[in-house]
Coordinates of C-alpha atoms and ligand atoms in Angstrom, one line a residue:
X15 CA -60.3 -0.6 -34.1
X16 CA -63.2 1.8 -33.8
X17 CA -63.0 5.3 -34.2
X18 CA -61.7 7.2 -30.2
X19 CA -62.0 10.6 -32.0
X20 CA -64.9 12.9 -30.5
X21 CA -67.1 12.8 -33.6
X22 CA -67.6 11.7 -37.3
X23 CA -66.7 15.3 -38.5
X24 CA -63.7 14.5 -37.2
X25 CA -62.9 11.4 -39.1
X26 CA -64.2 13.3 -42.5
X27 CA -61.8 16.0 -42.3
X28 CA -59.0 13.4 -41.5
X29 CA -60.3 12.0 -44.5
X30 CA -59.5 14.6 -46.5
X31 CA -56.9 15.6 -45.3
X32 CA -55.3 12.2 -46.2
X33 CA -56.8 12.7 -49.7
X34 CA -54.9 15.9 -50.2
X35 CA -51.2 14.0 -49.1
X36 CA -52.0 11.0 -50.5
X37 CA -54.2 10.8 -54.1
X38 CA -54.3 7.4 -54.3
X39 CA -56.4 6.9 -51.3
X40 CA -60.3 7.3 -51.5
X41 CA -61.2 9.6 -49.2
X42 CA -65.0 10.8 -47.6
X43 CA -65.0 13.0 -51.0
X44 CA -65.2 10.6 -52.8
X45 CA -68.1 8.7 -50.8
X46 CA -70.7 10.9 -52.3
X47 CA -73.8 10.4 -49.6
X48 CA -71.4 8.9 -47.4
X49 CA -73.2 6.7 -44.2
X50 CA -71.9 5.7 -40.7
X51 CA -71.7 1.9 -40.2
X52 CA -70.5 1.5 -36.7
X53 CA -68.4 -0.4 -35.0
X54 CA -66.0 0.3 -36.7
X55 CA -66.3 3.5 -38.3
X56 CA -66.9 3.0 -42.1
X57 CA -67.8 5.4 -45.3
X58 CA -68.8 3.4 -48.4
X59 CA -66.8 3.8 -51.3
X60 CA -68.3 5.3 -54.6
X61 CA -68.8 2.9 -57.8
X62 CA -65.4 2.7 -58.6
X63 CA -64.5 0.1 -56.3
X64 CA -66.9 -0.4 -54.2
X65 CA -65.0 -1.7 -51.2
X66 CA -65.1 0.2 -48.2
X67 CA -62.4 2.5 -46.5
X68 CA -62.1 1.7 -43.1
X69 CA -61.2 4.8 -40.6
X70 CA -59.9 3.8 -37.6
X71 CA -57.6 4.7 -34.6
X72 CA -53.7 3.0 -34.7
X73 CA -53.0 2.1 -31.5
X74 CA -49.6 1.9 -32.7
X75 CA -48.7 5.1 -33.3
X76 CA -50.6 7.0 -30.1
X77 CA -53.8 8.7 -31.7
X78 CA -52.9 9.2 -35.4
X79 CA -55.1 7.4 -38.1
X80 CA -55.2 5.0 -40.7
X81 CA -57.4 4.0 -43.4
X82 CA -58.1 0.4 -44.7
X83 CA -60.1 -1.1 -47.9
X84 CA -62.2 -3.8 -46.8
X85 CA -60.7 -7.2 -46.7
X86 CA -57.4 -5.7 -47.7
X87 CA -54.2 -4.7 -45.4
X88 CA -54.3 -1.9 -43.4
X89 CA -52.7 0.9 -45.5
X90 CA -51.5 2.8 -42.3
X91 CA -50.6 6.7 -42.6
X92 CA -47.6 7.6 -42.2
X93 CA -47.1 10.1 -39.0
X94 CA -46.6 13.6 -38.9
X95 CA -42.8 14.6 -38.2
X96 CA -43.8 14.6 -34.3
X97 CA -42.0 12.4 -31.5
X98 CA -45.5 12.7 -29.6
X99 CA -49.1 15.0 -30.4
X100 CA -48.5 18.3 -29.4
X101 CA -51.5 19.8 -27.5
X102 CA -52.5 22.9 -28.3
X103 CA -55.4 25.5 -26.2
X104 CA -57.4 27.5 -28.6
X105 CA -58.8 30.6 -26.2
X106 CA -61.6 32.5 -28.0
X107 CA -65.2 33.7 -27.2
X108 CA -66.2 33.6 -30.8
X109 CA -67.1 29.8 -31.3
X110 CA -67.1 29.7 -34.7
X111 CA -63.6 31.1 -34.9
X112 CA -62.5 28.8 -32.1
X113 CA -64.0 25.9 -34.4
X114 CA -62.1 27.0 -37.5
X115 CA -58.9 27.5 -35.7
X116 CA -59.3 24.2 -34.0
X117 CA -60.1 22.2 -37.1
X118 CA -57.3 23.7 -39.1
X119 CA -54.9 23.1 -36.0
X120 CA -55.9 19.5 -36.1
X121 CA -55.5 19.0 -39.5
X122 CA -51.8 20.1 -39.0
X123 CA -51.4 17.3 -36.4
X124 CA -51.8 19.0 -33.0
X125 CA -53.8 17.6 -30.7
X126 CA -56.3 20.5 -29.7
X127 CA -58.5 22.0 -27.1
X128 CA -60.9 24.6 -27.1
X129 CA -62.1 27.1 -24.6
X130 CA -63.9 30.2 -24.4
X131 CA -63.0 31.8 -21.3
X132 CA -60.1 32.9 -19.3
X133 CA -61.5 30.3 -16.5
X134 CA -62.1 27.7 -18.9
X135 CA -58.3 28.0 -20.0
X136 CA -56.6 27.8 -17.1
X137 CA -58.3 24.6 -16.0
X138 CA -57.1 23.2 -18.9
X139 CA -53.9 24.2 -18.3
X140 CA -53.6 22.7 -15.5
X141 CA -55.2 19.2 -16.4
X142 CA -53.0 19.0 -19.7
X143 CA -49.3 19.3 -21.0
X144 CA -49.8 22.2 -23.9
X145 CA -47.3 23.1 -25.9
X146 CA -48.8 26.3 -27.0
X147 CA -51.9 28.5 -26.2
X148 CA -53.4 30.8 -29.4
X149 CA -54.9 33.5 -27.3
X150 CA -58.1 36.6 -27.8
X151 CA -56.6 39.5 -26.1
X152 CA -60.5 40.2 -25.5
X153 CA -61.6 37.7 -23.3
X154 CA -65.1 37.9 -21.2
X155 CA -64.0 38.4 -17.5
X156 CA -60.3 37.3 -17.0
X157 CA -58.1 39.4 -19.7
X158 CA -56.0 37.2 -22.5
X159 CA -53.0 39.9 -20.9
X160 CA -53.9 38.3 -17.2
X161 CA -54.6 35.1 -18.7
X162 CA -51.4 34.9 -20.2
X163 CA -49.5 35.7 -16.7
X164 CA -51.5 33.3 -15.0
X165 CA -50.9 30.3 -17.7
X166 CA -47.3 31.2 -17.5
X167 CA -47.2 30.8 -13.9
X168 CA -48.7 26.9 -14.1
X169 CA -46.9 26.1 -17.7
X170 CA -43.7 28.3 -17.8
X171 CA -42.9 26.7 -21.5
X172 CA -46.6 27.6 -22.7
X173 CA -45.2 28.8 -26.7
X174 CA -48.3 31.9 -26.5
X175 CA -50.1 33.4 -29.8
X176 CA -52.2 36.2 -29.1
X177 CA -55.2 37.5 -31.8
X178 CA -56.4 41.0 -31.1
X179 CA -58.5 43.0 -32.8
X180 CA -56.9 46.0 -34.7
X181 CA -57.3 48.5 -32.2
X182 CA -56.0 45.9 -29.4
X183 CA -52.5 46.2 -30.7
X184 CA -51.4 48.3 -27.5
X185 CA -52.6 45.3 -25.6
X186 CA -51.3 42.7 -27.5
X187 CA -47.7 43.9 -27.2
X188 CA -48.3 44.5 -23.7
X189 CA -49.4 40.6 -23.5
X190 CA -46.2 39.5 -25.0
X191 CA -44.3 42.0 -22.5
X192 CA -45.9 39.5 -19.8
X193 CA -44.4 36.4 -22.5
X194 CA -46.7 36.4 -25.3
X195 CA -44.3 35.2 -28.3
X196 CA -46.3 36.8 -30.9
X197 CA -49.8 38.9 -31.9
X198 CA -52.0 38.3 -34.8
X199 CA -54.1 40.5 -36.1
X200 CA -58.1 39.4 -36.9
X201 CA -59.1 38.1 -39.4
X202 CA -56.1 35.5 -38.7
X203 CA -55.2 34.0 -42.0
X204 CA -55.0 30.6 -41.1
X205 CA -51.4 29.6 -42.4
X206 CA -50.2 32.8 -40.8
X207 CA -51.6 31.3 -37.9
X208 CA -50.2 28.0 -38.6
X209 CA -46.3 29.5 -39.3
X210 CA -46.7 31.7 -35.7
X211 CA -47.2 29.0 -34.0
X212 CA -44.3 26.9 -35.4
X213 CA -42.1 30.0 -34.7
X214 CA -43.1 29.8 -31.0
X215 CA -42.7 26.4 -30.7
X216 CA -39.2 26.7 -31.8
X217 CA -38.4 29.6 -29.8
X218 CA -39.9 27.6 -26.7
X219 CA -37.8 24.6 -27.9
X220 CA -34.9 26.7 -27.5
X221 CA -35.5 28.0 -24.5
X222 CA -35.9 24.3 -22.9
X223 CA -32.3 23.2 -24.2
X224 CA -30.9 26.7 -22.9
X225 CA -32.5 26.0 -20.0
X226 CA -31.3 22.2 -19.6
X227 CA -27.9 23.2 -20.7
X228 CA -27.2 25.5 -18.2
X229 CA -29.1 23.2 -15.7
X230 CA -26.2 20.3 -17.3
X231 CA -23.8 23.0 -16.8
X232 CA -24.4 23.7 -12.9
X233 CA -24.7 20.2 -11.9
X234 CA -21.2 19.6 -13.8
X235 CA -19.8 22.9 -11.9
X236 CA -21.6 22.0 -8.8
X237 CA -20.0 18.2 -8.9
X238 CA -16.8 19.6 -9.9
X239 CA -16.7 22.6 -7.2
X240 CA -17.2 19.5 -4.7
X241 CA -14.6 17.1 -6.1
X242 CA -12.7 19.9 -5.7
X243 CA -13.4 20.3 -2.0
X244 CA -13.2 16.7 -1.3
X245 CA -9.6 16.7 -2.8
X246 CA -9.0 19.6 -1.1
X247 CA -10.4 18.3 2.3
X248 CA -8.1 15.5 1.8
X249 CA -5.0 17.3 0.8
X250 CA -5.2 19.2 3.6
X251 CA -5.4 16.1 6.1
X252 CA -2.7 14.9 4.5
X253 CA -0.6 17.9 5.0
X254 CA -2.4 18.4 8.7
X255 CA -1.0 15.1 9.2
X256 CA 2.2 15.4 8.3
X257 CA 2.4 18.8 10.6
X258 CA 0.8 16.7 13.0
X259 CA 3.8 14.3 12.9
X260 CA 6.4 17.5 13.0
X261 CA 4.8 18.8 16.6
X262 CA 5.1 15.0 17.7
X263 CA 9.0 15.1 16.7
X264 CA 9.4 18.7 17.9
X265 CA 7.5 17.8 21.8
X266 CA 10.0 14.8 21.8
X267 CA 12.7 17.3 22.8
X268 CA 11.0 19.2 25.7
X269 CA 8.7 17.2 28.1
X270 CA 7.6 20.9 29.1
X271 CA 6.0 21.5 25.9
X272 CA 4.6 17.9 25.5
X273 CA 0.8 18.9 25.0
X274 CA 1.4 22.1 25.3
X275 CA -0.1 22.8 21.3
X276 CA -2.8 20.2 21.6
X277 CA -3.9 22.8 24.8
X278 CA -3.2 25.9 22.5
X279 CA -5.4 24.5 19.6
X280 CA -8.1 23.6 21.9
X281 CA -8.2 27.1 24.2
X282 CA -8.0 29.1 21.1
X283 CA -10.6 26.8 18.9
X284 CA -13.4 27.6 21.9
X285 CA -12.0 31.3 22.2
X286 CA -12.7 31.6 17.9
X287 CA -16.5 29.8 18.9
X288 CA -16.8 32.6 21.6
X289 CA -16.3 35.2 19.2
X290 CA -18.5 33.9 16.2
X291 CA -15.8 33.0 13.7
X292 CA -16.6 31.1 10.7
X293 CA -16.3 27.9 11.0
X294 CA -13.4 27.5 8.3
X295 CA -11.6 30.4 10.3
X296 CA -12.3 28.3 13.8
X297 CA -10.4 25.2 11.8
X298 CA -7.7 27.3 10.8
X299 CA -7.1 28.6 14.5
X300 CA -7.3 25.1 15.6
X301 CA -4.7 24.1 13.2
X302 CA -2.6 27.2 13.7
X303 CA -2.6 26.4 17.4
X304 CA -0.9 22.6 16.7
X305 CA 1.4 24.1 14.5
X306 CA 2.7 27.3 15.9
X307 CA 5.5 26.3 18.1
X308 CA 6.6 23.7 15.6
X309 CA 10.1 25.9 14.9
X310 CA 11.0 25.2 18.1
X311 CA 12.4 22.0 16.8
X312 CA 15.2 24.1 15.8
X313 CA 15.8 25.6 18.9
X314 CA 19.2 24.2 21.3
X315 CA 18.2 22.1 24.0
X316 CA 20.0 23.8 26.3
X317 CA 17.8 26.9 25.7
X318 CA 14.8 24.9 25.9
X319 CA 15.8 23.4 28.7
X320 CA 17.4 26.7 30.8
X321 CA 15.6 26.1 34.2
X322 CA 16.9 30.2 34.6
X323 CA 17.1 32.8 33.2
X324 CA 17.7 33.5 29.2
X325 CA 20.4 35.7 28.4
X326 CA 19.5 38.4 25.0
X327 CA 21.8 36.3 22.4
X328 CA 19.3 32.6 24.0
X329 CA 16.1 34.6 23.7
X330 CA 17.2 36.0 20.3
X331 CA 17.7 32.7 19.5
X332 CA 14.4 31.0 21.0
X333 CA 12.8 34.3 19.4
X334 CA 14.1 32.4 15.5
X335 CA 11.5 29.8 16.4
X336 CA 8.6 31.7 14.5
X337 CA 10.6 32.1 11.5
X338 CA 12.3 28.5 11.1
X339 CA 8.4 27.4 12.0
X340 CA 7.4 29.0 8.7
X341 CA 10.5 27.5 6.6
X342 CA 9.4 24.1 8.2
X343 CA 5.7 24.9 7.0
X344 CA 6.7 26.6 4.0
X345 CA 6.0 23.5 1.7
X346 CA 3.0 23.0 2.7
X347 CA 0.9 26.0 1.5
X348 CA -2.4 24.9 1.8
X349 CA -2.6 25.3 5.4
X350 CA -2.6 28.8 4.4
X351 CA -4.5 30.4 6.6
X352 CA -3.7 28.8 9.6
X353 CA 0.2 29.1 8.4
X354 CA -0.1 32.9 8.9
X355 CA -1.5 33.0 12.3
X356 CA 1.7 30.9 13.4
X357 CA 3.7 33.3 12.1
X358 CA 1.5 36.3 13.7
X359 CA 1.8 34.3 16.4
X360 CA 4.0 36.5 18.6
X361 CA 3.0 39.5 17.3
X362 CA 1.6 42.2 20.6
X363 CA -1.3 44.9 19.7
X364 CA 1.4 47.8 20.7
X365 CA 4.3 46.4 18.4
X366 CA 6.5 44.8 20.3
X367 CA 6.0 41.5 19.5
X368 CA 8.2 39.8 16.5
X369 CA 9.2 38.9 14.2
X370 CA 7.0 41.9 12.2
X371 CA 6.2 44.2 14.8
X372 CA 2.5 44.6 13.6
X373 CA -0.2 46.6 15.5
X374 CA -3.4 46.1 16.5
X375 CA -5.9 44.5 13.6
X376 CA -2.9 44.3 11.1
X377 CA -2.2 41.0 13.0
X378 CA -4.5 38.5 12.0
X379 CA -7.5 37.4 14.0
X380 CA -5.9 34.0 14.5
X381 CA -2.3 35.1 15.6
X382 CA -4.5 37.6 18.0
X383 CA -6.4 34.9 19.4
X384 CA -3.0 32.5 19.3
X385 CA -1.4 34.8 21.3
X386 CA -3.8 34.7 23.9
X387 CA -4.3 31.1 24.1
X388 CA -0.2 30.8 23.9
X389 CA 0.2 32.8 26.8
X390 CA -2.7 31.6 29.0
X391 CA -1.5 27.8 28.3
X392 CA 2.2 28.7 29.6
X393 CA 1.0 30.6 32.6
X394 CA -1.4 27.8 33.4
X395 CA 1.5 25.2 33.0
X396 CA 4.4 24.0 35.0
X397 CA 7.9 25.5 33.4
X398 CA 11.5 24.7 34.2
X399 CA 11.7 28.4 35.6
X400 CA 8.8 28.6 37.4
X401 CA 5.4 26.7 38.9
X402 CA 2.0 27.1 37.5
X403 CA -0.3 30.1 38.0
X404 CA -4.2 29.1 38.4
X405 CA -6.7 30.0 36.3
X406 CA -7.6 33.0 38.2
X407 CA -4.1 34.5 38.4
X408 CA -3.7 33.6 34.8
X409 CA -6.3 35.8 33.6
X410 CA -5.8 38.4 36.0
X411 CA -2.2 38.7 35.2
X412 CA -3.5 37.9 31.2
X413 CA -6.0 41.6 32.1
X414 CA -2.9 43.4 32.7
X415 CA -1.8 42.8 29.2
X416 CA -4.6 43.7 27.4
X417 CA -4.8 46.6 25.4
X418 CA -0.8 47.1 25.1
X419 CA 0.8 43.3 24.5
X420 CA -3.1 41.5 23.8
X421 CA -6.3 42.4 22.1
X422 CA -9.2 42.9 24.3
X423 CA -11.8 41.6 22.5
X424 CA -10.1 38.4 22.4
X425 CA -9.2 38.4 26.1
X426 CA -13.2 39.2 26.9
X427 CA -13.8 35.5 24.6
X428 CA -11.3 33.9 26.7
X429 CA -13.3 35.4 30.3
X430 CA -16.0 33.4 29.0
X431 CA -14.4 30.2 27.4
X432 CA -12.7 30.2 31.3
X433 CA -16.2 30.8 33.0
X434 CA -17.9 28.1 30.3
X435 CA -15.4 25.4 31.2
X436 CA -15.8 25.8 35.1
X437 CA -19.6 25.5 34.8
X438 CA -19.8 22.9 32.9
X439 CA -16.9 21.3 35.2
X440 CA -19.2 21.9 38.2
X441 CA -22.6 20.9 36.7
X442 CA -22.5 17.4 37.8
X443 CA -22.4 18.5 41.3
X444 CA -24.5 21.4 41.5
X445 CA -27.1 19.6 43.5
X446 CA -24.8 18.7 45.9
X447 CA -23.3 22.6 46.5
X448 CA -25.2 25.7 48.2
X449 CA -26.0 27.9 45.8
X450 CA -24.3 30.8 46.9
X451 CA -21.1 28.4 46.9
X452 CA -21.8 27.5 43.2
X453 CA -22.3 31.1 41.9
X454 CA -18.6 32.0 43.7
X455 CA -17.1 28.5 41.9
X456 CA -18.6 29.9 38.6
X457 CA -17.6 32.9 38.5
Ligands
FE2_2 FE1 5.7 30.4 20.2

């Protein structure tokens, strides 16, 4: 296969290269007035054998070279300790130093580009996938210190050498303040040169395995964080369900209270909306108001039942309710927080509720808004003591409580939820009512 490398100086300094690893081969040395005879690329060999080495380009291994006598096998070079040909960018406006420093590059196996501007550089930079960049701090136009922040921005992993002159020093470090990972001072010895940029490249090989571990290391936190939440989600559904089934059993006994909770649940849910709760706080309310008469199961029928009314040792006892609710629930922790707004849930802003006697904000947002709901619901509804009150009493009589038994801002959020429900209740027939009508419906 024909030569693919740029030029014939190329292909002599491979050559000698070669020669230098491997005595045994004849190298363009040894060709004395070596002469091109193309395709392929071919330097006679002196008197000793007089065969011809062959240079050519190995398909097989991606770019390297091998040499062949005429006529014989290919002896094929063995490559250099590289998965791939790294690329490096030489930047310099000297082009006679950006020749040497390229051919000496090339002779370590890196693939190499040259350029003698700023410009030049990031262009490259942005048409190839370089490893590293040797860098002059004292570039024409564009700085090597700007040039270095701008390769960085388009090759984040760019392994950067810089070469200053002496008095550039102050600039050099200031470059590797921007990401530089090391200055050399000209004239750059060239194995100096050759060791920086192997320390750079293992520094930047470091940095991409820190970099994909803890990348490794989020994606296994982030798929464990929501394995997590999945087996939380469907503990909890588990355990709703089961509360679910202990409301079902406990509005069995009273046909009074049948739906009653799935009312309570709903009211307080769109009350929690009103007031721009989260929405894992607006689940919890929703939960809290299913659950929070389920002690009622322990309560005598007969007191459930009393059409009249309760005498201080049947309300003491209907009062026991909250607590045997949260022995019932007790087992089932994870419902925590809803499991604390059923026990708040007869708690008044002034301190008479039970079974704590909080005040004001030391009762949870949910047994506030509970409380609320509760009360609305049983107003709203038919008892065995008493008919229904209508929405508008309810919340008038509801007003008269705020402040001292309920909180206000919570009784403003149920206004609304009321006013929300009757206007979208009446939408379908607003065309058909007088506007003035509509307003007094709505309001
Ligand atoms: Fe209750």
């Amino acid at each position: 296969m024909p030569l693919a490398l740029g030029s014939i100086v190329d292909g002599l300094a491979m050559a000698r290269d070669q020669r230098a690893t491997r005595p045994g081969l004849h190298s363009a040395t040894d060709l004395g007035d070596a002469h091109l005879l193309s395709p392929p690329v071919s330097y006679t060999i002196s008197e000793e054998d007089r065969a011809a080495l062959c240079l050519h380009q190995d398909s097989a291994t991606s770019g390297r070279y091998a040499y062949q006598r005429s006529g014989t096998r290919p002896a094929v070079v063995p490559p250099v300790d590289r998965p791939t040909v790294q690329q490096i960018l030489v930047v310099d406006d000297e082009p006679q130093l950006v020749e040497v420093m390229g051919r000496y590059l090339r002779r370590l196996g890196y693939e190499v580009h040259l350029a003698g501007t700023a410009g030049q550089a990031l262009e490259l930079v942005r048409r190839h996938k370089f490893v590293a960049m040797v860098c002059d701090v004292g570039l024409p136009g564009i700085s090597g210190t700007e040039l270095v922040r701008c390769a960085l921005l388009d090759e984040p992993h760019l392994a950067i050498v810089m070469c200053t002159g002496a008095n550039d020093a102050a600039t050099a470090k200031a470059a590797m303040a921007r990401g530089a990972a090391d200055y050399l001072v000209k004239p750059v010895p060239l194995a100096e040169l050759g060791a920086s940029i192997e320390r750079a490249l293992v520094r930047r090989q470091g940095m991409i395995e820190q970099e994909e571990g803890d990348r490794q290391a989020r994606d296994l936190l982030s798929n464990r964080t929501e394995e997590l939440m999945a087996e939380r989600s469907a503990l909890q559904a588990l355990t709703a369900g089961v509360a679910e089934a202990l409301v079902n059993a406990m509005e069995q006994k009273d046909v009074f209270l049948r739906g009653h909770s799935q009312r309570v649940a709903q009211l307080a849910g769109e009350i929690a909306v009103a007031m721009e709760l989260d929405a894992a706080t607006v689940a919890a309310v929703q939960l809290g108001g299913r659950l929070h008469d389920v002690g009622k199961i322990g309560i005598r029928e007969a007191v459930l039942h009393k059409p009249g009314r309760l005498s201080e040792e049947e309300y003491a006892h209907v009062k026991e309710h909250v607590a045997i609710g949260m022995e019932i629930l007790a087992p089932l922790p994870n419902l925590w927080p809803a499991l604390e707004f059923v026990h708040h849930h007869h708690e008044r802003v002034d301190g008479s509720g039970y079974p704590q006697g909080l005040r004001g904000e030391a009762i949870s947002i949910g047994g506030r808004i509970l409380a609320v709901a509760d009360t609305f619901d049983a107003l709203t509804s038919i008892r065995p003591y008493r008919e229904r009150l209508g929405e508008t009493e309810a919340l008038a009589v509801l007003g008269g409580m705020t402040g001292t038994m309920l909180d206000e801002t919570v009784y403003a959020a149920l206004e609304q939820v009321v006013r929300d429900r009757r206007a979208r209740w009446l939408a379908p027939f607003a065309a058909d009512v007088p506007d003035t009508l509509f307003m007094q419906m709505a309001s």
